[in-house]
Short mmCIF file of N, CA, C and O in Angstrom, two decimals:
data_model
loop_
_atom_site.label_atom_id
_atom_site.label_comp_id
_atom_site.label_asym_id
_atom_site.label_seq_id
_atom_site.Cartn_x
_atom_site.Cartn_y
_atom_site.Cartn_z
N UNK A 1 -4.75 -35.56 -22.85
CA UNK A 1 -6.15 -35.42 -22.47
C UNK A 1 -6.66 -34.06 -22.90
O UNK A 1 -5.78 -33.21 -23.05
N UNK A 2 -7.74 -33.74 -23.11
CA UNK A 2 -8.77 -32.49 -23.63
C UNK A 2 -10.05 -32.71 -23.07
O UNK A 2 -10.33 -33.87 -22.77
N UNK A 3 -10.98 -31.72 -22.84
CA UNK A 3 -12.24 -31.37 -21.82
C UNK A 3 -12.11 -30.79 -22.74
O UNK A 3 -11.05 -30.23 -23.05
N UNK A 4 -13.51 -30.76 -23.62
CA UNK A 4 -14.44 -30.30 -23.99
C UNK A 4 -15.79 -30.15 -23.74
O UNK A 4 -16.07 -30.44 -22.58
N UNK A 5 -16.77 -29.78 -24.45
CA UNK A 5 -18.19 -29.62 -24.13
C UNK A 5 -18.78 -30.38 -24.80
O UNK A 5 -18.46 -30.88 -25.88
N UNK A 6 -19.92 -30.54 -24.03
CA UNK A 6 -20.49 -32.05 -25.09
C UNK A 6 -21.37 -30.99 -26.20
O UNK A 6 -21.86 -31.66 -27.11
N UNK A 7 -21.62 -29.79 -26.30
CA UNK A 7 -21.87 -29.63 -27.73
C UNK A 7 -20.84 -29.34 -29.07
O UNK A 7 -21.17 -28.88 -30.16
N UNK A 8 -19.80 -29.66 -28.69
CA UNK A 8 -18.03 -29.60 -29.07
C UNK A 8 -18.40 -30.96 -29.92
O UNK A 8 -18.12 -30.89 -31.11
N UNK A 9 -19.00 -32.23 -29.45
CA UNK A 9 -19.05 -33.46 -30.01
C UNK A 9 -20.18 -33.89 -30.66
O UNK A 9 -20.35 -34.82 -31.44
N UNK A 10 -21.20 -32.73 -30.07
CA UNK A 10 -22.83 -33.05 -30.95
C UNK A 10 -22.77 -32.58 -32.11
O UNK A 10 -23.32 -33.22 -33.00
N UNK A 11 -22.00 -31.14 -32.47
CA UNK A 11 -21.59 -30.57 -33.26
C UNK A 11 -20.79 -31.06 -34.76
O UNK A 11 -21.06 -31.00 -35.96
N UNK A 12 -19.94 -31.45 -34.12
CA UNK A 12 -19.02 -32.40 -34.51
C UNK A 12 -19.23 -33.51 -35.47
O UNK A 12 -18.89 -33.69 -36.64
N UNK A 13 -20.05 -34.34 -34.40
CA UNK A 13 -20.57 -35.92 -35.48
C UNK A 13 -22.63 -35.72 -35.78
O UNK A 13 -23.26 -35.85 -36.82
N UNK A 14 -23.00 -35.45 -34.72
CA UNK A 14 -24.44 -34.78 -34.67
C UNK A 14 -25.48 -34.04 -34.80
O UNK A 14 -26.53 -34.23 -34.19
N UNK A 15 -25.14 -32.64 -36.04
CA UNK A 15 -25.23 -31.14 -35.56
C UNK A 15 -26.61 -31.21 -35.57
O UNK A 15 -27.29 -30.52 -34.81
N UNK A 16 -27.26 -32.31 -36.70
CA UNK A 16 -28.95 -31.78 -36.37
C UNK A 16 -29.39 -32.76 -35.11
O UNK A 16 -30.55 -33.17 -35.16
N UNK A 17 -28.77 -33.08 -34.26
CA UNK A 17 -29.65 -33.47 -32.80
C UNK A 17 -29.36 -32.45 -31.85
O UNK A 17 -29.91 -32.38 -30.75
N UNK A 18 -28.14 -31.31 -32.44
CA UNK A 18 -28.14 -30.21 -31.40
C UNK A 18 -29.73 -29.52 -30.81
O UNK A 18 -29.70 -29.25 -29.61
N UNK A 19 -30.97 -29.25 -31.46
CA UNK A 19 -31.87 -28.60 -31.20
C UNK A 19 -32.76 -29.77 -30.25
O UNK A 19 -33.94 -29.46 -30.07
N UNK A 20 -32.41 -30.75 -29.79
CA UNK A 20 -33.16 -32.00 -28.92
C UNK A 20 -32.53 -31.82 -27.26
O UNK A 20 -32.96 -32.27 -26.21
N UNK A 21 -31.14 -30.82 -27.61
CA UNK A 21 -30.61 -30.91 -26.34
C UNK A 21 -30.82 -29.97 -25.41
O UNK A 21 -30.83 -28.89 -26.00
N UNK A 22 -30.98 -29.82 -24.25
CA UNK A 22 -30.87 -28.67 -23.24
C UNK A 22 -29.76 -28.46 -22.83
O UNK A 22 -28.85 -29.28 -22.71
N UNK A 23 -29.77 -26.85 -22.46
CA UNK A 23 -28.68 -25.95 -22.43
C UNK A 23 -27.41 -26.69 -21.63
O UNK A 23 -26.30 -27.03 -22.03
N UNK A 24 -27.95 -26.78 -20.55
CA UNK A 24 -26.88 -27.74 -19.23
C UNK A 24 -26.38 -28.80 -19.76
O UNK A 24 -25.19 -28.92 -19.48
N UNK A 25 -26.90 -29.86 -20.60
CA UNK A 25 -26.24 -31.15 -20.90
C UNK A 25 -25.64 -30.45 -22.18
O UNK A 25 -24.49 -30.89 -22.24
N UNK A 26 -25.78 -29.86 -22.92
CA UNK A 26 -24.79 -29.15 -24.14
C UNK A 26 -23.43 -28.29 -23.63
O UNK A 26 -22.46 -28.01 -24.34
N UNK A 27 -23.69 -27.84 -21.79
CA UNK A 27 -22.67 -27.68 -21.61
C UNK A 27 -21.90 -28.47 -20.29
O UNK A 27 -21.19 -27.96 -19.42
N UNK A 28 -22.30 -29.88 -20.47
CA UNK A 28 -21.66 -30.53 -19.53
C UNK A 28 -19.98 -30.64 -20.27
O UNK A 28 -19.75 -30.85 -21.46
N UNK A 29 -19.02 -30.44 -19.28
CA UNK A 29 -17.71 -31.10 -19.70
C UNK A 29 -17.18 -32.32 -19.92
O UNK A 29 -17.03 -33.21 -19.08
N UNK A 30 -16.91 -32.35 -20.99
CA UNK A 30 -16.15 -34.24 -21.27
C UNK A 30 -14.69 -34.54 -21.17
O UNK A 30 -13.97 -33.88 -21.92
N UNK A 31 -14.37 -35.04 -20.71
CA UNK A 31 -12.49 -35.43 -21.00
C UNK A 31 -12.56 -36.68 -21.71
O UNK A 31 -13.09 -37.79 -21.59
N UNK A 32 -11.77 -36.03 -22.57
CA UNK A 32 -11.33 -37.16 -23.85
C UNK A 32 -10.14 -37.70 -23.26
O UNK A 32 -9.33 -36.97 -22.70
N UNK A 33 -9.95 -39.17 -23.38
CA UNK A 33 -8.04 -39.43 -22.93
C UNK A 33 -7.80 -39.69 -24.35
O UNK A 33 -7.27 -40.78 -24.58
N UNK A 34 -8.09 -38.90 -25.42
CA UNK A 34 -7.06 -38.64 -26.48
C UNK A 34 -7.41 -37.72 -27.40
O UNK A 34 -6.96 -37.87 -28.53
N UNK A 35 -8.07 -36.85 -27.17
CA UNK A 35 -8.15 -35.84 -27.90
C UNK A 35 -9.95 -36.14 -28.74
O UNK A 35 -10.49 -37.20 -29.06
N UNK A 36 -10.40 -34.78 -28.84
CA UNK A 36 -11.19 -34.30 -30.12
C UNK A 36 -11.24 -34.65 -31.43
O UNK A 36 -12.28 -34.97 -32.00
N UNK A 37 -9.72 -34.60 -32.14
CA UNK A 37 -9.35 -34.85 -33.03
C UNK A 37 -9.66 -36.93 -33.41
O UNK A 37 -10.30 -37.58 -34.24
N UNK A 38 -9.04 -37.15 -32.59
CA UNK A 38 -9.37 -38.76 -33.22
C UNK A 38 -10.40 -39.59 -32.33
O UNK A 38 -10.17 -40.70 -31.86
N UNK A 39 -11.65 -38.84 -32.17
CA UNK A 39 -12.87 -38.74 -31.47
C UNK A 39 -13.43 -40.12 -32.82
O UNK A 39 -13.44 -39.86 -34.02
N UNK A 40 -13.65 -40.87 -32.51
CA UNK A 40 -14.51 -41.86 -33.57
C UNK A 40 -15.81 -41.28 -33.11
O UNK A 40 -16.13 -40.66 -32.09
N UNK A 41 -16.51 -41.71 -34.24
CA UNK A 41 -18.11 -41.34 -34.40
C UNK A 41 -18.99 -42.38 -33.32
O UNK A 41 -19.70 -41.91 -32.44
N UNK A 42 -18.85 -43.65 -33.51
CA UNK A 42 -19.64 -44.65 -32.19
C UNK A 42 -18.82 -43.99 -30.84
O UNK A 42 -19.61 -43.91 -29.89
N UNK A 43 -17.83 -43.63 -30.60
CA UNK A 43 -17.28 -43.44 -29.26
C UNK A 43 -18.22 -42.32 -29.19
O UNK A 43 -19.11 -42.34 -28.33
N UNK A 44 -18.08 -41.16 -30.18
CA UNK A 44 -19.36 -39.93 -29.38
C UNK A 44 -20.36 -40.18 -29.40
O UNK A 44 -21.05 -39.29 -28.90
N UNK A 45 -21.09 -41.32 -29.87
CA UNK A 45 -22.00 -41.78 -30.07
C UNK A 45 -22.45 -42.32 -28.18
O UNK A 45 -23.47 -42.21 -27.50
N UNK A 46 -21.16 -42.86 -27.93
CA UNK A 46 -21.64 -43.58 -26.67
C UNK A 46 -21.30 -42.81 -25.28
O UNK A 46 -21.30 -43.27 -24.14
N UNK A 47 -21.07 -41.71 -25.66
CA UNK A 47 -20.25 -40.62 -25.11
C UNK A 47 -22.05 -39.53 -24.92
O UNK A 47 -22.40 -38.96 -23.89
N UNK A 48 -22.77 -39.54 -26.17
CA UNK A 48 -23.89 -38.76 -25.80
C UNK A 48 -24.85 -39.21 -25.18
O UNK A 48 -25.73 -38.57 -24.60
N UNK A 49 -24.68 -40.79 -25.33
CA UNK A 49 -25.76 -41.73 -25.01
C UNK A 49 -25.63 -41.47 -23.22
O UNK A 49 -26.49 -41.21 -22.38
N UNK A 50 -24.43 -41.63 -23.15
CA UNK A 50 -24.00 -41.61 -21.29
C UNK A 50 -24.83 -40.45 -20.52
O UNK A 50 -25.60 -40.49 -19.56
N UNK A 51 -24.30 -39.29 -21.44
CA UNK A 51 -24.29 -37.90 -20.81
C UNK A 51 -25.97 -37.78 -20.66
O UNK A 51 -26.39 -37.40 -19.57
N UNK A 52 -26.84 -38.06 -21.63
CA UNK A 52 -28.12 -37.97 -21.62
C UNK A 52 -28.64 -38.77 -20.30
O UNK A 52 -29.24 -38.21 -19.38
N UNK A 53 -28.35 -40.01 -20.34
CA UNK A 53 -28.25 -40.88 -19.32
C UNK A 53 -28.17 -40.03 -17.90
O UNK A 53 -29.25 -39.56 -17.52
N UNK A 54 -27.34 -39.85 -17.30
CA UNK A 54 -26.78 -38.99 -16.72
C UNK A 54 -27.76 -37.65 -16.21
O UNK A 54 -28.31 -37.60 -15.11
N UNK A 55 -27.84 -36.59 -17.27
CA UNK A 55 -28.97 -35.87 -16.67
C UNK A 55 -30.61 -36.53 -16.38
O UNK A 55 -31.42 -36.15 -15.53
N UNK A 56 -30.77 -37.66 -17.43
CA UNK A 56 -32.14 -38.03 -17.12
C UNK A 56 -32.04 -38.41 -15.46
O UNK A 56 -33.14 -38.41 -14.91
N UNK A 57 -30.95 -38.72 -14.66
CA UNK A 57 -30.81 -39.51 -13.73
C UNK A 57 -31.49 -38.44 -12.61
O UNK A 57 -32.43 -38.56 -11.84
N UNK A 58 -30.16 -36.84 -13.00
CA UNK A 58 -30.28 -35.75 -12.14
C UNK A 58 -31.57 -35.28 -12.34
O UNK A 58 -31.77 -34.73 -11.25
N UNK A 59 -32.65 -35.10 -13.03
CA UNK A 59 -34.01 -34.79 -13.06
C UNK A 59 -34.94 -35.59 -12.61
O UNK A 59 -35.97 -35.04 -12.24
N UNK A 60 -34.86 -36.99 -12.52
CA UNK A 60 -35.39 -37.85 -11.02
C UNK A 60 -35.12 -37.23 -9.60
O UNK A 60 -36.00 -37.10 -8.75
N UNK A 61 -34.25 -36.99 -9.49
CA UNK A 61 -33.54 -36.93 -7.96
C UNK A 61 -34.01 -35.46 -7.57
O UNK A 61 -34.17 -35.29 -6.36
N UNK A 62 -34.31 -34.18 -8.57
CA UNK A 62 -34.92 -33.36 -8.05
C UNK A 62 -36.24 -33.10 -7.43
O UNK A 62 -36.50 -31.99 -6.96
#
């Protein structure tokens, strides 16, 4: 397993949607159960889709 940052993976497969993201969700932590390295492109794909998901949720609730 590896925890990284989700701008570790925007970076990675995404770099020009890095400037769409805010600071907090670029540094939310991810655990991979297999590593960075054999990260497929649709898995971070569905991996950013979540995380976005996710804060849109926490900015309702405030």
């Amino acid at each position: 397993m590896e925890t990284v940052k989700l701008s570790e993976i925007v970076l990675k497969w995404f770099p020009d949607l890095l400037p769409f993201f805010r600071q907090n969700e670029l540094n939310s932590m991810i655990v991979l159960r297999d590593g960075l390295g054999i990260l497929e492109e649709e898995d971070a794909l569905e991996i950013i889709q979540y995380s976005i998901c996710e804060h849109q949720d926490h900015a309702h609730l405030h």
